[in-house]
Coordinates of C-alpha atoms in Angstrom, one line a residue:
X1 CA 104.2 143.2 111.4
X2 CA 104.9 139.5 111.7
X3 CA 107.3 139.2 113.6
X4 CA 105.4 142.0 116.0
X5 CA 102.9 139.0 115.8
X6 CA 104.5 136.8 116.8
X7 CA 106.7 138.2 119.5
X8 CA 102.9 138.9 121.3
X9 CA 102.4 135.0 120.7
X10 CA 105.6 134.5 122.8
X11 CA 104.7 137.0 125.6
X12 CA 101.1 135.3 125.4
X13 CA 102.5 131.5 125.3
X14 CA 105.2 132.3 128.3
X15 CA 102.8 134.2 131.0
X16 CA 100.0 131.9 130.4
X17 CA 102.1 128.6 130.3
X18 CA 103.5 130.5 133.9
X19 CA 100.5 131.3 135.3
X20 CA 98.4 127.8 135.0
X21 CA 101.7 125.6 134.5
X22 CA 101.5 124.3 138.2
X23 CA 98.1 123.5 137.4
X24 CA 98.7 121.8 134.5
X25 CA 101.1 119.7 135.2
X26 CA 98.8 118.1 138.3
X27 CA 96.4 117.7 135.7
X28 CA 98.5 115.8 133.2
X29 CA 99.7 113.5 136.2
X30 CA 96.6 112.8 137.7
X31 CA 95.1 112.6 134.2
X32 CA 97.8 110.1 133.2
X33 CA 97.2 107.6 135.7
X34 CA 93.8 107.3 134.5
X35 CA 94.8 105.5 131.5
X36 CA 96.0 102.9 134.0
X37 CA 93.5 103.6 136.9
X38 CA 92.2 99.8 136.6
X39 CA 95.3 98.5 136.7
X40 CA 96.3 100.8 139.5
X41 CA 93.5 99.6 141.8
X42 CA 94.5 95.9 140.9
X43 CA 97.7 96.4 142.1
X44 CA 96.5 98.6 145.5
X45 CA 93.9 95.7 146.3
X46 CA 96.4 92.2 146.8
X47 CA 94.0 90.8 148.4
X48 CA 92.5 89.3 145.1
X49 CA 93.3 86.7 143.5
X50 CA 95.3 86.4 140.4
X51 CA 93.3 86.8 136.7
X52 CA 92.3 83.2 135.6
X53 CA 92.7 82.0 132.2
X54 CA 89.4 82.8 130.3
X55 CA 87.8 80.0 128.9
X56 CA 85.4 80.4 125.7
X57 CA 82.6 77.9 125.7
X58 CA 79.4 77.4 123.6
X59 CA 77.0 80.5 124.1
X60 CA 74.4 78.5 124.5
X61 CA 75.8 76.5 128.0
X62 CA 77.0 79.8 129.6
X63 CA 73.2 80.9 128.6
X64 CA 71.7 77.6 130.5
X65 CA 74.2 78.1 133.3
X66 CA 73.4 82.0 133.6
X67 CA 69.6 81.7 133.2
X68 CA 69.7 78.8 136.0
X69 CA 71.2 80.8 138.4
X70 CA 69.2 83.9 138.0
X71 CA 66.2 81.9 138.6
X72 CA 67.8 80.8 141.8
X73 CA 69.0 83.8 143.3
X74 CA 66.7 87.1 141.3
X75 CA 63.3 85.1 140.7
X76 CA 61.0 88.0 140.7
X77 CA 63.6 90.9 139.5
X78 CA 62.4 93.3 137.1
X79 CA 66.3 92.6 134.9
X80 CA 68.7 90.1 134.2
X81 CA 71.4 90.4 132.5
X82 CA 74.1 87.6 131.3
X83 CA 77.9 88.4 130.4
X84 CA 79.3 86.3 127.9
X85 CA 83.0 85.2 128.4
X86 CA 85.3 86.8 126.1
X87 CA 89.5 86.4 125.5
X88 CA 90.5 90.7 124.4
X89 CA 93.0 92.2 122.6
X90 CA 95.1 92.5 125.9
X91 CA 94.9 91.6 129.8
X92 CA 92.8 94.8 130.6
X93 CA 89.7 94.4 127.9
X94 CA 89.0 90.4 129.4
X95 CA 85.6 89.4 130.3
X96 CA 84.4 86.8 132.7
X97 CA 81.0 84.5 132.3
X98 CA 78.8 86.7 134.7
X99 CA 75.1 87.5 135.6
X100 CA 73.6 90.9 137.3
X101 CA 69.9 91.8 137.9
X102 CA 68.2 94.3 139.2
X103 CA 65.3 93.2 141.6
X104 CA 61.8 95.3 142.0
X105 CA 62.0 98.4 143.8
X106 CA 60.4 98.8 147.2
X107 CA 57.8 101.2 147.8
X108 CA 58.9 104.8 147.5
X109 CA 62.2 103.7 145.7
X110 CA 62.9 104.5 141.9
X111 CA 65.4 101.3 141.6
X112 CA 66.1 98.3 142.5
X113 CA 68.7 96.5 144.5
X114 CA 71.3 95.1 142.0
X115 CA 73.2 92.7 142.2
X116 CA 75.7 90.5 140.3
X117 CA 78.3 87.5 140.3
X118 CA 80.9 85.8 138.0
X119 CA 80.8 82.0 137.3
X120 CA 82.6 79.6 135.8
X121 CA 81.5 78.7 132.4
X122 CA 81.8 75.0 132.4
X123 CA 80.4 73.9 136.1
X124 CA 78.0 77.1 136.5
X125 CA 79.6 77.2 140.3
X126 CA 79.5 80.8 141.3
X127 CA 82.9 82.5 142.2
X128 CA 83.0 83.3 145.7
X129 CA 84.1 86.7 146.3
X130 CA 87.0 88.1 147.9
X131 CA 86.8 91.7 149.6
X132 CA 89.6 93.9 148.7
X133 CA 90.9 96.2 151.0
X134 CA 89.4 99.5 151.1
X135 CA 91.3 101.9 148.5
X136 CA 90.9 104.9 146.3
X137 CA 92.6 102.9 143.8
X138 CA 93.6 104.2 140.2
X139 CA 90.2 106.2 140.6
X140 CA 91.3 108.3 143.3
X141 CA 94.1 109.8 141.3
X142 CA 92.2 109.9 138.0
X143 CA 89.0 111.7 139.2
X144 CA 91.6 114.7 140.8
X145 CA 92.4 115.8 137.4
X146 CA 89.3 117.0 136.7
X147 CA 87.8 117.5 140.4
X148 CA 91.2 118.4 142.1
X149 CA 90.6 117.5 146.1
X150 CA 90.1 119.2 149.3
X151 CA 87.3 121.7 147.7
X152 CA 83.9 122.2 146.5
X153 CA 83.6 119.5 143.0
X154 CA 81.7 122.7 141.1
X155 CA 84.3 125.4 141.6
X156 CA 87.4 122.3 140.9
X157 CA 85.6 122.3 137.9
X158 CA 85.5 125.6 136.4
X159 CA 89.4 126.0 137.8
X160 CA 90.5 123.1 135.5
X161 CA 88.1 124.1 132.8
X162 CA 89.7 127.6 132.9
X163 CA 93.2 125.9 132.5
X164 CA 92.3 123.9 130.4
X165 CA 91.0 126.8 128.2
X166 CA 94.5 128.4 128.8
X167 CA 96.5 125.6 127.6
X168 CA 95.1 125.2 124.6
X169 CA 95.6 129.1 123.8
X170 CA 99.5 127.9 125.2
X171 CA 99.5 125.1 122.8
X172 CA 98.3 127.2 120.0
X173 CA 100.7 130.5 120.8
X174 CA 103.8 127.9 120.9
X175 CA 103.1 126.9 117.3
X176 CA 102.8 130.1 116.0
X177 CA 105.7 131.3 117.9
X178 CA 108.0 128.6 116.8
X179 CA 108.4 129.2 112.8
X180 CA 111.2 126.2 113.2
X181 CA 108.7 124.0 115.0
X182 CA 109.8 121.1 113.1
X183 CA 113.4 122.0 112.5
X184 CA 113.8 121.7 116.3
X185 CA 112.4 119.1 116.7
X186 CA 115.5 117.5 115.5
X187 CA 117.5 119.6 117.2
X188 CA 118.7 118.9 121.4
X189 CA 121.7 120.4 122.2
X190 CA 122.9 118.9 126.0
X191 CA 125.0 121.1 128.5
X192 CA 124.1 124.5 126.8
X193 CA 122.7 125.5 130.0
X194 CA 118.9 127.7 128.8
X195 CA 119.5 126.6 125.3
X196 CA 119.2 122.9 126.1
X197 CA 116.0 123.5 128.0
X198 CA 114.4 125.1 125.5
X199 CA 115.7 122.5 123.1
X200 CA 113.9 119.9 125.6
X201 CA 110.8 121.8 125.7
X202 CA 110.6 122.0 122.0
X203 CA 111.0 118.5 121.3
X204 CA 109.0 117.0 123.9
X205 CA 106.4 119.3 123.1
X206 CA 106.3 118.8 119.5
X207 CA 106.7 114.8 119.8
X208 CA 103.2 114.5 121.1
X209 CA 101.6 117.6 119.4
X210 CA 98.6 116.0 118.4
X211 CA 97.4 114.4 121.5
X212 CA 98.3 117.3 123.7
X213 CA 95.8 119.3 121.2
X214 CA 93.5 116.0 121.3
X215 CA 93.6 116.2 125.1
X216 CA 92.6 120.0 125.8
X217 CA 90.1 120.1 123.1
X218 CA 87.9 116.8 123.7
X219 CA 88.5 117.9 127.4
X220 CA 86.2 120.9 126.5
X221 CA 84.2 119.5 124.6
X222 CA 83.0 116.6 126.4
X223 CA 82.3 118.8 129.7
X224 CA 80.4 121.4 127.8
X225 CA 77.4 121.3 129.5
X226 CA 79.1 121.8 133.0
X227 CA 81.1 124.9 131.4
X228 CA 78.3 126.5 129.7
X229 CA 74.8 125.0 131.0
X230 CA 72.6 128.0 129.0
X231 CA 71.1 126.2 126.8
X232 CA 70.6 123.0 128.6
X233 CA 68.6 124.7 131.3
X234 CA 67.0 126.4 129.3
X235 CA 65.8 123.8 127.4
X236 CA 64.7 121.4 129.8
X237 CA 65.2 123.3 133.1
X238 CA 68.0 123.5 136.2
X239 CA 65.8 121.0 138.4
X240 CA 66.8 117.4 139.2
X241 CA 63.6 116.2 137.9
X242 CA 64.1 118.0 134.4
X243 CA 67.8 117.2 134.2
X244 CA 66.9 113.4 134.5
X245 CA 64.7 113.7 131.4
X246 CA 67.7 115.2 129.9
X247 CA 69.5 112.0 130.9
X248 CA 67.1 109.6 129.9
X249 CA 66.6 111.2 126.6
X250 CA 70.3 111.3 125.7
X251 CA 71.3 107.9 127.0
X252 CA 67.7 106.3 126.5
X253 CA 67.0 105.3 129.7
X254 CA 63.8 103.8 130.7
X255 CA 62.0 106.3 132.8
X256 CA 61.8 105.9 136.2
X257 CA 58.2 105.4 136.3
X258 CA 57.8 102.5 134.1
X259 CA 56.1 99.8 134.8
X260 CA 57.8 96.3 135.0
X261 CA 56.9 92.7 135.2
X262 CA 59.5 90.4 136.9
X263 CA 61.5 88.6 134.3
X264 CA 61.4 85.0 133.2
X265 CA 63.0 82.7 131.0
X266 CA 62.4 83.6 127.8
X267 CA 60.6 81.3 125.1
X268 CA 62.0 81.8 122.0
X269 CA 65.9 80.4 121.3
X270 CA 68.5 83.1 122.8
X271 CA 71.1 81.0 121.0
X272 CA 69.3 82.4 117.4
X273 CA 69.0 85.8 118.4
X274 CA 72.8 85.8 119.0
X275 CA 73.7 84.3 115.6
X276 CA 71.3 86.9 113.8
X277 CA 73.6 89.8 116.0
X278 CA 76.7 88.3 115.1
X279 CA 75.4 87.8 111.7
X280 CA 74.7 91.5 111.6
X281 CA 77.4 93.2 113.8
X282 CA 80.6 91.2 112.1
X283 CA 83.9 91.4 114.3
X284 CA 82.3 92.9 116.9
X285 CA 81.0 90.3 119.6
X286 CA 78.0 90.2 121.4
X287 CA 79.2 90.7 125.5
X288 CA 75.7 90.9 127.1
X289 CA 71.9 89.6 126.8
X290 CA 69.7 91.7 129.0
X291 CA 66.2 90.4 130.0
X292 CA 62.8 93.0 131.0
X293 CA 59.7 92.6 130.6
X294 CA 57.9 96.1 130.3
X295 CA 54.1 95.8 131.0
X296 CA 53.1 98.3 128.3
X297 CA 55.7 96.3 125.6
X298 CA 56.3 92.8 126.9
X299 CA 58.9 90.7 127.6
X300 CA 62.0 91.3 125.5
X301 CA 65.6 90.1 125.0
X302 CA 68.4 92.7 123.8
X303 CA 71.5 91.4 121.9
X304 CA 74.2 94.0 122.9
X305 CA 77.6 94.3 121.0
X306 CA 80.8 94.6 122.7
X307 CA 81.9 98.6 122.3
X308 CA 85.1 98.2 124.0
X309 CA 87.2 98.9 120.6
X310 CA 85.1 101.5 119.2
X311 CA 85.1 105.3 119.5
X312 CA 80.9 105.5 119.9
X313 CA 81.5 104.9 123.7
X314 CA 78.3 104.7 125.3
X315 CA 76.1 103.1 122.7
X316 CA 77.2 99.6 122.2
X317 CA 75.2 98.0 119.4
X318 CA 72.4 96.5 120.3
X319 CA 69.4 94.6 118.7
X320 CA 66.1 93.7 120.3
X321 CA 63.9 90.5 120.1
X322 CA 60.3 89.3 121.6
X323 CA 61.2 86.9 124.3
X324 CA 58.1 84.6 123.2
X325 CA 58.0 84.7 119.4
X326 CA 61.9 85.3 118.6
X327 CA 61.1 88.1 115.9
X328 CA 63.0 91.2 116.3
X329 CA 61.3 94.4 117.8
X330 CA 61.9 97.9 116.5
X331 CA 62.9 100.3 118.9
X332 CA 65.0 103.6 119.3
X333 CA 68.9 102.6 119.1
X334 CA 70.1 105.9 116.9
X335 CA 72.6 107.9 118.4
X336 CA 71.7 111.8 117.4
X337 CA 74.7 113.5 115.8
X338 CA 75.3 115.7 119.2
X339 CA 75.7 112.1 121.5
X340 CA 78.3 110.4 119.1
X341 CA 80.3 113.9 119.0
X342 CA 80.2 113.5 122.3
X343 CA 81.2 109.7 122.8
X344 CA 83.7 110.4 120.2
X345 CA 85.5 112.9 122.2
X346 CA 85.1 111.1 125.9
X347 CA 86.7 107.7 124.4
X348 CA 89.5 110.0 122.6
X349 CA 90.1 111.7 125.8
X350 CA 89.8 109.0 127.9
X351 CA 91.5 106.0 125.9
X352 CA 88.9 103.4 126.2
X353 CA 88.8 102.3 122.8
X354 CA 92.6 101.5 123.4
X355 CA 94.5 98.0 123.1
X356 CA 97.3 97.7 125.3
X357 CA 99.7 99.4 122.9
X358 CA 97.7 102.0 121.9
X359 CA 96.9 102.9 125.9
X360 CA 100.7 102.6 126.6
X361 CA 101.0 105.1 123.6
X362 CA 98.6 107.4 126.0
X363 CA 100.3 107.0 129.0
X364 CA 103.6 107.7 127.3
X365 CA 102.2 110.9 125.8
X366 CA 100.8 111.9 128.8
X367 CA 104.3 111.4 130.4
X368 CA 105.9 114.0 128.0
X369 CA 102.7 116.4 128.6
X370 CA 104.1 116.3 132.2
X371 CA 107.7 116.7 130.5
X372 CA 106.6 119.4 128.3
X373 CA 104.7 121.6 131.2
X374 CA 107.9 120.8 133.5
X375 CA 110.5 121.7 131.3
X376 CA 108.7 125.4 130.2
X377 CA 108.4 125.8 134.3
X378 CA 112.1 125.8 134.7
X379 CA 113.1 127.2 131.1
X380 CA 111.0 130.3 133.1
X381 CA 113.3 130.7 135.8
X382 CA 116.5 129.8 134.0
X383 CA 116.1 132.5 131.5
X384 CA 114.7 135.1 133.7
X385 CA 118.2 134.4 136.3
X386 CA 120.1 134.6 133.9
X387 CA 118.9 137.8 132.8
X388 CA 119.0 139.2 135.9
X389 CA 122.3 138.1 136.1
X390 CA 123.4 139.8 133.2
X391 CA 121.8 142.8 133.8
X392 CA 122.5 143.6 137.8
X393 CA 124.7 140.6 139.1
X394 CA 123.5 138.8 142.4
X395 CA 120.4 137.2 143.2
X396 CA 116.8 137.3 142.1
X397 CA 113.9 138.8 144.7
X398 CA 111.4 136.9 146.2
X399 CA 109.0 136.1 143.4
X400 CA 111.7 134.5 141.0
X401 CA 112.4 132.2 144.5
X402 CA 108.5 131.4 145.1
X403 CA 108.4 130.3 141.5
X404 CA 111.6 128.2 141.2
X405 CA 110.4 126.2 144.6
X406 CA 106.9 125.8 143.4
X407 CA 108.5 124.2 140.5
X408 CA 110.6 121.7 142.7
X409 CA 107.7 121.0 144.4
X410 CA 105.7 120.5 142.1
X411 CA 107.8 118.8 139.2
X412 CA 109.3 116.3 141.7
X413 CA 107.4 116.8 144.8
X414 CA 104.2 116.0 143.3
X415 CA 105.3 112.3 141.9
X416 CA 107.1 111.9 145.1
X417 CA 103.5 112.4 146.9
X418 CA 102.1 109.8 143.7
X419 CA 104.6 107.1 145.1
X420 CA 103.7 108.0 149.2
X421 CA 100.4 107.0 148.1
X422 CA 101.2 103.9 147.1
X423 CA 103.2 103.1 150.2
X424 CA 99.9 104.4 152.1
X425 CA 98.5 101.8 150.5
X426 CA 100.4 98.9 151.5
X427 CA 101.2 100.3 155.3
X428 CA 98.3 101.8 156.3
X429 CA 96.3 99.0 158.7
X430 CA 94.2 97.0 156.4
X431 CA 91.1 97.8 159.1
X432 CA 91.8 101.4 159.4
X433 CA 88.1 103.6 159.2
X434 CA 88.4 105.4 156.0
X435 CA 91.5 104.0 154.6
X436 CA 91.0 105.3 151.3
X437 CA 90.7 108.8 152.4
X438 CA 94.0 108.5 154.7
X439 CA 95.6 107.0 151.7
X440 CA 95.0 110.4 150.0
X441 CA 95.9 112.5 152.7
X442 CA 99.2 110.9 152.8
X443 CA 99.7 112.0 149.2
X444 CA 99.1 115.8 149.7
X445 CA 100.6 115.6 153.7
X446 CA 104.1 114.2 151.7
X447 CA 103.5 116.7 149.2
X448 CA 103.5 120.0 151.3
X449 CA 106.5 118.2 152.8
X450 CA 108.2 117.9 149.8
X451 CA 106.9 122.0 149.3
X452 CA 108.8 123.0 152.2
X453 CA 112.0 121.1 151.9
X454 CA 112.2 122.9 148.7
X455 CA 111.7 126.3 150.7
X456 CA 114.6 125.5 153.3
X457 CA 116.9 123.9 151.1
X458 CA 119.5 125.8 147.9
X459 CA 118.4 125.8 144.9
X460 CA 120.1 123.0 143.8
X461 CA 120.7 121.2 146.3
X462 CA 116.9 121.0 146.8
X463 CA 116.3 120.0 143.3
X464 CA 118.8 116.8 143.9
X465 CA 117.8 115.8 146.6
X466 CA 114.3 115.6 145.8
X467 CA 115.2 113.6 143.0
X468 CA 117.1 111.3 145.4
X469 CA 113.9 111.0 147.4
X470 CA 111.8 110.0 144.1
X471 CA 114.7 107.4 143.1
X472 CA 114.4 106.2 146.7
X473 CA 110.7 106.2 146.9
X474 CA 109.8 104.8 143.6
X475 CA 112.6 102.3 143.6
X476 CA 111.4 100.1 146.7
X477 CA 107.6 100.1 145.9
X478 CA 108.8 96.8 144.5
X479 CA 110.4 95.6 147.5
X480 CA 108.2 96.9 149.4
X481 CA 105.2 95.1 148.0
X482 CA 107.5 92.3 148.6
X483 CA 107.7 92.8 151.9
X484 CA 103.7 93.1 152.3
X485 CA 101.8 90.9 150.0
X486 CA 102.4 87.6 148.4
X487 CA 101.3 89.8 144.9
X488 CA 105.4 90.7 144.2
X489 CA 107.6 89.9 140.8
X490 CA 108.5 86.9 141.9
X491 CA 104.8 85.5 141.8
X492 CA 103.2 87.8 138.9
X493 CA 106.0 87.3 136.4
X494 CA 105.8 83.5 136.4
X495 CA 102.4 83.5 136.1
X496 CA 102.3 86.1 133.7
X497 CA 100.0 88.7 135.2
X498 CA 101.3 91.6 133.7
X499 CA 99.2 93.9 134.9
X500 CA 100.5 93.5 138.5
X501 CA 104.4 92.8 137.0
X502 CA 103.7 95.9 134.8
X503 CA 103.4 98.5 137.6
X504 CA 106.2 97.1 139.8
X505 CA 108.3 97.4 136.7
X506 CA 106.8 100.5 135.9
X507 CA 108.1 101.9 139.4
X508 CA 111.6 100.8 138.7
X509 CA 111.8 102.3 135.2
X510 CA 110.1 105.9 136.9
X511 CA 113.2 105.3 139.8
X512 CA 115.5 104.7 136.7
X513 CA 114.6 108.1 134.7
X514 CA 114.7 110.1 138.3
X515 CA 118.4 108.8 138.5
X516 CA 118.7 109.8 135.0
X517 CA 117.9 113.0 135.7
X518 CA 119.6 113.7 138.6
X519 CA 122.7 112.4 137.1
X520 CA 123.0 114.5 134.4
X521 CA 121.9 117.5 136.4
X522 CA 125.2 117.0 139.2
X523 CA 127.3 116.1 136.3
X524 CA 126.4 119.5 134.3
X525 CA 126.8 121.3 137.6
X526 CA 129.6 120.1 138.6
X527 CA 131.2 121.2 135.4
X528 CA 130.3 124.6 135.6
X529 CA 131.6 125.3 139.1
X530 CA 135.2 123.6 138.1
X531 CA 134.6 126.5 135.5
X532 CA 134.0 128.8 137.8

């Protein structure tokens, strides 16, 4: 009876890892930009300049400098807001001395204009912008995992959240299936042809167990309301009216119709409220004051805690104090059990939590969740030819060919249309209308390409020469962006901006594995037809 069990677990973990694998896999690459989608959009956006060196200074002068500037440029806005400089854990978690506000709204409006600058924290002198060129950026790519492109963003949404739901079940079938899950994971046997796919699959699959089960369930979790929105409408109703009282109750938002009075500089010492946070709060530093004045309340100051590092995404810390007298003011800062579950899950999925070795951790997991739906593609078709090898001689039909070029074009073809979106990037003209969305249609236009020249190619001929195209591809983005920009390795490792070095280099090492692969695949081959 258990191994009856468990051969339906195999039958159940091989159709739907087959059915949704194509699916997946666009998910887990799109998904895994996202841990690097700021640094993505850096790099695809040379027109800025490179980071400069934060400089900590006394809270109090960036206060003096930040308060004298809002009066300048927001004099009767209804918020201010001042960003305290701050030298992170790594490159990507920085923070730059900086005000925003948000002025009155106009008649008939719910909001405000906003508006905000960075400054430097010893001479208050405002940094003057520089415009970027227009881009999807890193957010292009990371929003397609969950939204896909091309369609309606509600029906993108139930198609991932069904595959989603179906990889788990994979996830969960493939453990029970394999009763030597751990035994093979030390186990890779090279050139054995099916064997040493399934060998591959195993141990990528079981190196990263954890976050692939992580990924799928948070994924779930935290869209919940979208996949099953029952109870929220009944609750508080389907209308946009109702579902922003939703929203404001969850996130404690001031409602819409509250009544402000523009902002001024407050009375009491700033500088005390922030040693009483700091006092409270510990490690965690205060990033942000924020100045209202609510008619009903009065004018106020809140104290809020840098969040950055902690799982409770959403709901910095924050403490509250009357701008006249100084004393703190109670006020509703508790997060309800069903809002940290939730924060939990969206800064576990989404790695924001992360220093920069934990978020290269997450990007190298999500490369083996790419490895992992790849290599169970093509263990598919391997086994299945060479079953109907065994078993009639010749070649498989139609089907068994649809599937093993949809995995070509989708295992390579789909990084290959990655990397054409990056040279969109850099050689599409700067004042094209729309640039970001041609950037993106280059990406799916090389795809289908690569789709086709799978169709009209041999099997494996198709599969090395697409790998030569990613090699090729992925190999000059470096030179390329030397070509194009003065933003190259010769400029950002000297100065030691490793976010922009970091992706060139990136692109080399992703042109080194293709090369790998290809390699080993002619090599192995090769071998068998001197066999043969």
């Amino acid at each position: 009876m258990k191994e009856g069990f468990r051969q339906s677990m195999a039958w159940l973990h091989t159709w739907v890892g087959l059915l949704v694998g194509w699916v997946l896999f666009f998910v887990f690459v799109t998904g895994t930009m996202g841990y690097v989608n700021a640094e993505i959009t850096r790099w695809m956006q040379p027109e800025l300049p490179l980071p400069k060196k934060v400089v900590e200074v006394p809270s109090a002068q960036v206060l003096k400098l930040g308060l004298d500037r809002l009066e300048q440029v927001a004099p009767d806005a209804r918020m201010w807001s001042i960003t305290l400089p701050h030298r992170g854990l790594a490159e990507r978690t920085d923070r730059e001395a900086g005000i925003a506000w948000e002025d009155m709204p106009r008649p008939g409006l719910e909001r405000g204009r906003r508006g905000n600058e960075n400054f430097d924290p010893v001479t208050g002198v405002p940094d003057q912008p520089v415009e970027g060129r227009e881009t999807g950026g890193g957010w292009e790519l990371y929003e397609m995992h969950y939204a896909l492109h091309y369609i309606d963003y509600d029906v993108a949404f139930r198609i991932v959240g069904v595959c989603t739901m179906f990889m788990l079940l994979a996830i969960v079938s493939g453990v029970i299936t394999h009763k030597k899950i751990f035994k093979d994971f030390f186990t890779f046997r090279p050139g054995k042809g099916q064997r040493s796919w399934l060998d591959a699959h195993n141990l990528v699959s079981v190196m990263a167990l954890p976050f692939f089960l992580m990924i799928t369930y948070s994924g779930l979790v935290f869209f919940a309301f979208q996949y099953m929105p029952t109870v929220k409408d009944t609750l508080y109703g389907s209308s946009e009216k109702q579902l922003r009282q939703l929203y404001d109750e969850l996130f404690k938002r001031d409602p819409v119709d509250k009544v402000f009075e523009p902002v001024r500089r407050p009375a009491a010492s700033v500088e005390d409220m922030i040693a009483t946070a700091q006092a409270a709060w510990g490690k965690v530093p205060v990033a942000t004051v924020m100045l209202r004045h609510p008619v009903a309340e009065g004018p106020y100051v809140e104290i809020i805690g840098d969040y950055s590092t902690t799982l409770n995404r959403g709901f910095p810390p924050k403490l509250r104090f009357d701008a006249v007298t100084g004393e703190p003011v109670e006020f509703d800062n508790e997060t309800n059990a069903s809002m940290l579950t939730r924060n939990v899950m969206l800064a576990l999925h989404e790695g924001h939590f992360a220093g920069w070795w934990l978020r290269w951790l997450y990007f190298l997991s999500g490369v083996l969740g790419c490895a992992m739906i790849g290599t169970g593609l093509v263990l598919w078709t391997v086994k299945r030819r060479n079953n109907y090898l065994g078993k009639h001689g010749g070649t498989p039909g139609f089907g068994h060919r649809l599937v093993e070029v949809l995995n070509v074009g989708t295992i390579v073809g789909l990084p290959v249309a990655v990397a054409a979106y990056f040279w969109a990037n850099r050689l599409l003209p700067i004042e094209m209308a729309d640039r970001g969305e041609w950037e993106m249609h280059c990406l799916f236009a090389a795809w289908g390409w690569m789709f086709i020249y799978a169709g009209l190619r041999p099997l494996k001929r198709s599969w090395l020469e697409s790998l030569y195209i990613a090699v090729a591809v992925f190999g000059l983005i470096p030179v390329l962006n030397f070509l194009t920009t003065d933003k190259h390795l010769g400029v950002t490792l000297p100065h030691g901006d490793w976010v922009l070095a970091g992706f060139d280099l990136t692109m080399l090492a992703f042109a080194a594995a293709f090369a790998y692969i290809a390699h080993k695949l002619k090599k192995r081959w090769l071998k068998q037809e001197g066999k043969a």
